[in-house]
Each structure stands twice: as C-alpha cells, then as structure tokens.
JSON list of C-alpha atoms in Angstrom, two decimals:
[
{"chain": "A", "resi": 232, "resn": "MET", "atom": "CA", "xyz": [-0.49, 18.86, -15.81]},
{"chain": "A", "resi": 233, "resn": "GLU", "atom": "CA", "xyz": [1.30, 16.22, -13.78]},
{"chain": "A", "resi": 234, "resn": "LYS", "atom": "CA", "xyz": [-0.39, 14.00, -11.18]},
{"chain": "A", "resi": 235, "resn": "ASP", "atom": "CA", "xyz": [1.10, 11.95, -8.36]},
{"chain": "A", "resi": 236, "resn": "PHE", "atom": "CA", "xyz": [-0.56, 8.68, -7.31]},
{"chain": "A", "resi": 237, "resn": "GLU", "atom": "CA", "xyz": [-0.34, 6.85, -4.00]},
{"chain": "A", "resi": 238, "resn": "GLY", "atom": "CA", "xyz": [-2.02, 3.77, -2.55]},
{"chain": "A", "resi": 239, "resn": "GLU", "atom": "CA", "xyz": [-2.61, 0.69, -4.72]},
{"chain": "A", "resi": 240, "resn": "VAL", "atom": "CA", "xyz": [-1.58, 2.87, -7.67]},
{"chain": "A", "resi": 241, "resn": "VAL", "atom": "CA", "xyz": [1.83, 4.46, -7.12]},
{"chain": "A", "resi": 242, "resn": "GLY", "atom": "CA", "xyz": [3.52, 6.71, -9.64]},
{"chain": "A", "resi": 243, "resn": "ARG", "atom": "CA", "xyz": [3.07, 9.78, -11.77]},
{"chain": "A", "resi": 244, "resn": "SER", "atom": "CA", "xyz": [1.18, 10.72, -14.90]},
{"chain": "A", "resi": 245, "resn": "ALA", "atom": "CA", "xyz": [1.60, 13.44, -17.48]},
{"chain": "A", "resi": 246, "resn": "THR", "atom": "CA", "xyz": [-1.89, 14.59, -18.40]},
{"chain": "A", "resi": 247, "resn": "LEU", "atom": "CA", "xyz": [-3.34, 16.42, -21.37]},
{"chain": "A", "resi": 248, "resn": "PHE", "atom": "CA", "xyz": [-6.50, 17.99, -19.99]},
{"chain": "A", "resi": 249, "resn": "THR", "atom": "CA", "xyz": [-9.13, 20.18, -21.58]},
{"chain": "A", "resi": 250, "resn": "ALA", "atom": "CA", "xyz": [-12.55, 21.32, -20.47]},
{"chain": "A", "resi": 251, "resn": "ALA", "atom": "CA", "xyz": [-15.54, 23.38, -21.44]},
{"chain": "A", "resi": 252, "resn": "PHE", "atom": "CA", "xyz": [-16.45, 24.53, -17.95]},
{"chain": "A", "resi": 253, "resn": "ASP", "atom": "CA", "xyz": [-18.25, 27.51, -16.42]},
{"chain": "A", "resi": 254, "resn": "GLN", "atom": "CA", "xyz": [-16.62, 28.17, -13.04]},
{"chain": "A", "resi": 255, "resn": "ALA", "atom": "CA", "xyz": [-19.47, 30.47, -11.98]},
{"chain": "A", "resi": 256, "resn": "THR", "atom": "CA", "xyz": [-22.09, 27.70, -12.27]},
{"chain": "A", "resi": 257, "resn": "GLY", "atom": "CA", "xyz": [-19.88, 24.61, -11.93]},
{"chain": "A", "resi": 258, "resn": "VAL", "atom": "CA", "xyz": [-21.32, 23.17, -15.15]},
{"chain": "A", "resi": 259, "resn": "GLY", "atom": "CA", "xyz": [-19.21, 21.60, -17.89]},
{"chain": "A", "resi": 260, "resn": "THR", "atom": "CA", "xyz": [-17.36, 18.68, -19.41]},
{"chain": "A", "resi": 261, "resn": "CYS", "atom": "CA", "xyz": [-13.72, 17.63, -19.09]},
{"chain": "A", "resi": 262, "resn": "VAL", "atom": "CA", "xyz": [-11.61, 15.27, -21.19]},
{"chain": "A", "resi": 263, "resn": "ALA", "atom": "CA", "xyz": [-8.17, 13.91, -20.24]},
{"chain": "A", "resi": 264, "resn": "MET", "atom": "CA", "xyz": [-5.49, 11.64, -21.72]},
{"chain": "A", "resi": 265, "resn": "GLU", "atom": "CA", "xyz": [-2.91, 10.40, -19.21]},
{"chain": "A", "resi": 266, "resn": "SER", "atom": "CA", "xyz": [0.45, 8.70, -19.61]},
{"chain": "A", "resi": 267, "resn": "PHE", "atom": "CA", "xyz": [1.18, 6.81, -16.36]},
{"chain": "A", "resi": 268, "resn": "ALA", "atom": "CA", "xyz": [4.51, 5.46, -15.08]},
{"chain": "A", "resi": 269, "resn": "GLY", "atom": "CA", "xyz": [4.74, 3.50, -11.83]},
{"chain": "A", "resi": 270, "resn": "SER", "atom": "CA", "xyz": [3.08, 0.47, -10.30]},
{"chain": "A", "resi": 271, "resn": "LEU", "atom": "CA", "xyz": [-0.48, -0.82, -10.35]},
{"chain": "A", "resi": 272, "resn": "HIS", "atom": "CA", "xyz": [-1.03, -3.39, -7.58]},
{"chain": "A", "resi": 273, "resn": "SER", "atom": "CA", "xyz": [2.76, -4.06, -7.52]},
{"chain": "A", "resi": 274, "resn": "HIS", "atom": "CA", "xyz": [3.02, -4.47, -11.34]},
{"chain": "A", "resi": 275, "resn": "GLU", "atom": "CA", "xyz": [5.68, -2.00, -12.57]},
{"chain": "A", "resi": 276, "resn": "GLY", "atom": "CA", "xyz": [5.50, -0.29, -15.95]},
{"chain": "A", "resi": 277, "resn": "THR", "atom": "CA", "xyz": [3.75, 2.34, -17.99]},
{"chain": "A", "resi": 278, "resn": "PHE", "atom": "CA", "xyz": [0.41, 2.67, -19.79]},
{"chain": "A", "resi": 279, "resn": "ASN", "atom": "CA", "xyz": [-1.99, 5.29, -21.08]},
{"chain": "A", "resi": 280, "resn": "PHE", "atom": "CA", "xyz": [-5.60, 5.90, -20.16]},
{"chain": "A", "resi": 281, "resn": "ALA", "atom": "CA", "xyz": [-8.34, 8.33, -21.14]},
{"chain": "A", "resi": 282, "resn": "HIS", "atom": "CA", "xyz": [-11.34, 9.63, -19.24]},
{"chain": "A", "resi": 283, "resn": "SER", "atom": "CA", "xyz": [-14.10, 12.22, -19.43]},
{"chain": "A", "resi": 284, "resn": "ALA", "atom": "CA", "xyz": [-17.15, 13.35, -17.46]},
{"chain": "A", "resi": 285, "resn": "THR", "atom": "CA", "xyz": [-19.85, 15.99, -17.43]},
{"chain": "A", "resi": 286, "resn": "THR", "atom": "CA", "xyz": [-21.23, 17.83, -14.41]},
{"chain": "A", "resi": 287, "resn": "SER", "atom": "CA", "xyz": [-24.26, 20.02, -13.85]},
{"chain": "A", "resi": 288, "resn": "GLY", "atom": "CA", "xyz": [-22.57, 21.36, -10.73]},
{"chain": "A", "resi": 289, "resn": "SER", "atom": "CA", "xyz": [-23.33, 18.67, -8.16]},
{"chain": "A", "resi": 290, "resn": "ASP", "atom": "CA", "xyz": [-23.10, 15.39, -10.08]},
{"chain": "A", "resi": 291, "resn": "ARG", "atom": "CA", "xyz": [-21.01, 13.44, -12.61]},
{"chain": "A", "resi": 292, "resn": "THR", "atom": "CA", "xyz": [-22.69, 12.02, -15.70]},
{"chain": "A", "resi": 293, "resn": "GLY", "atom": "CA", "xyz": [-21.62, 10.72, -19.08]},
{"chain": "A", "resi": 294, "resn": "GLU", "atom": "CA", "xyz": [-18.48, 9.25, -17.54]},
{"chain": "A", "resi": 295, "resn": "PHE", "atom": "CA", "xyz": [-15.99, 7.45, -19.79]},
{"chain": "A", "resi": 296, "resn": "PHE", "atom": "CA", "xyz": [-12.79, 5.69, -18.66]},
{"chain": "A", "resi": 297, "resn": "THR", "atom": "CA", "xyz": [-10.59, 3.29, -20.64]},
{"chain": "A", "resi": 298, "resn": "THR", "atom": "CA", "xyz": [-7.01, 2.08, -20.86]},
{"chain": "A", "resi": 299, "resn": "VAL", "atom": "CA", "xyz": [-5.43, 2.64, -24.27]},
{"chain": "A", "resi": 300, "resn": "PRO", "atom": "CA", "xyz": [-4.94, -0.71, -26.08]},
{"chain": "A", "resi": 301, "resn": "SER", "atom": "CA", "xyz": [-1.31, -1.83, -26.58]},
{"chain": "A", "resi": 302, "resn": "SER", "atom": "CA", "xyz": [0.04, 1.03, -24.46]},
{"chain": "A", "resi": 303, "resn": "GLY", "atom": "CA", "xyz": [1.41, -1.03, -21.55]},
{"chain": "A", "resi": 304, "resn": "THR", "atom": "CA", "xyz": [5.11, -1.70, -20.96]},
{"chain": "A", "resi": 305, "resn": "GLY", "atom": "CA", "xyz": [7.09, -3.75, -18.44]},
{"chain": "A", "resi": 306, "resn": "GLU", "atom": "CA", "xyz": [4.88, -5.79, -16.12]},
{"chain": "A", "resi": 307, "resn": "LEU", "atom": "CA", "xyz": [1.87, -3.81, -17.43]},
{"chain": "A", "resi": 308, "resn": "ASP", "atom": "CA", "xyz": [2.38, -5.06, -20.99]},
{"chain": "A", "resi": 309, "resn": "GLY", "atom": "CA", "xyz": [-0.95, -6.12, -22.48]},
{"chain": "A", "resi": 310, "resn": "ILE", "atom": "CA", "xyz": [-3.05, -4.15, -19.98]},
{"chain": "A", "resi": 311, "resn": "SER", "atom": "CA", "xyz": [-6.68, -3.60, -20.96]},
{"chain": "A", "resi": 312, "resn": "GLY", "atom": "CA", "xyz": [-9.79, -2.52, -19.16]},
{"chain": "A", "resi": 313, "resn": "THR", "atom": "CA", "xyz": [-11.69, 0.36, -17.65]},
{"chain": "A", "resi": 314, "resn": "GLY", "atom": "CA", "xyz": [-11.85, 2.15, -14.35]},
{"chain": "A", "resi": 315, "resn": "GLY", "atom": "CA", "xyz": [-13.23, 5.30, -12.86]},
{"chain": "A", "resi": 316, "resn": "LEU", "atom": "CA", "xyz": [-12.60, 8.50, -11.03]},
{"chain": "A", "resi": 317, "resn": "THR", "atom": "CA", "xyz": [-14.40, 10.19, -8.15]},
{"chain": "A", "resi": 318, "resn": "VAL", "atom": "CA", "xyz": [-13.87, 13.67, -6.78]},
{"chain": "A", "resi": 319, "resn": "GLU", "atom": "CA", "xyz": [-14.42, 14.04, -3.05]},
{"chain": "A", "resi": 320, "resn": "SER", "atom": "CA", "xyz": [-15.87, 17.18, -1.45]},
{"chain": "A", "resi": 321, "resn": "ASP", "atom": "CA", "xyz": [-12.36, 18.33, -0.44]},
{"chain": "A", "resi": 322, "resn": "GLY", "atom": "CA", "xyz": [-11.19, 18.07, -4.08]},
{"chain": "A", "resi": 323, "resn": "THR", "atom": "CA", "xyz": [-9.25, 14.82, -3.63]},
{"chain": "A", "resi": 324, "resn": "HIS", "atom": "CA", "xyz": [-9.38, 12.70, -6.79]},
{"chain": "A", "resi": 325, "resn": "ARG", "atom": "CA", "xyz": [-9.61, 8.92, -6.40]},
{"chain": "A", "resi": 326, "resn": "VAL", "atom": "CA", "xyz": [-8.85, 6.72, -9.41]},
{"chain": "A", "resi": 327, "resn": "TRP", "atom": "CA", "xyz": [-9.40, 2.97, -9.70]},
{"chain": "A", "resi": 328, "resn": "PHE", "atom": "CA", "xyz": [-8.69, 0.50, -12.48]},
{"chain": "A", "resi": 329, "resn": "GLU", "atom": "CA", "xyz": [-10.58, -2.64, -13.49]},
{"chain": "A", "resi": 330, "resn": "TYR", "atom": "CA", "xyz": [-8.03, -4.31, -15.69]},
{"chain": "A", "resi": 331, "resn": "GLU", "atom": "CA", "xyz": [-6.56, -7.51, -17.10]},
{"chain": "A", "resi": 332, "resn": "LEU", "atom": "CA", "xyz": [-2.96, -8.18, -18.06]},
{"chain": "A", "resi": 333, "resn": "GLY", "atom": "CA", "xyz": [-2.58, -10.06, -21.34]}
]
C-alpha cells in the first residue's frame, strides 16, 4: 500500500502491511513496515519505520513504533527515535515522530 502524508510530515511511504483481523468483531493485530520519502519538519530525505498495534474493537493496545536504525538519508541521515499513530473515528490516520538527528 502507498500512503500520502501532509502537515509537519510531507511525503509518501510504501508500506508492507499485514494483519490478523476479524472484520466482523473488529478484533485483531496489525504490523507494518514503511519506507518514507519526503520531509519531516522541513528536513528532506528518506527513512524507514515500523509499527504495530492490537485492538479489541474499540481500543489500541500493545502499540509499538520505531524508526529503523541507519535508514535515514539526506537531511534525515542518522534519524532515530519513536513515534505513534492514532486512528480517528472517521478513519483518518495521524502519525507523529519523536526523533533525533545524529
């Protein structure tokens, strides 16, 4: 899947996504690996990040989010850190990064 980003994160990611999810009950776990190209707070480049979460239908638990070490290029060279993802009631996904540039 491909994702477009706008706001403080502008660009596009190619995403490998898999899930064990029951659509009838809304219960399951998803895992994703993303390769991002664009800008993060005006720093241009690329980097990879991974994330996962579990839901019992109305919550998110067991969340994991990390940037992949040594994956940054350009002005994002040396990026490291974590972040998170929320899903709003209308299905909009919001991603944020807590990162350092090395």
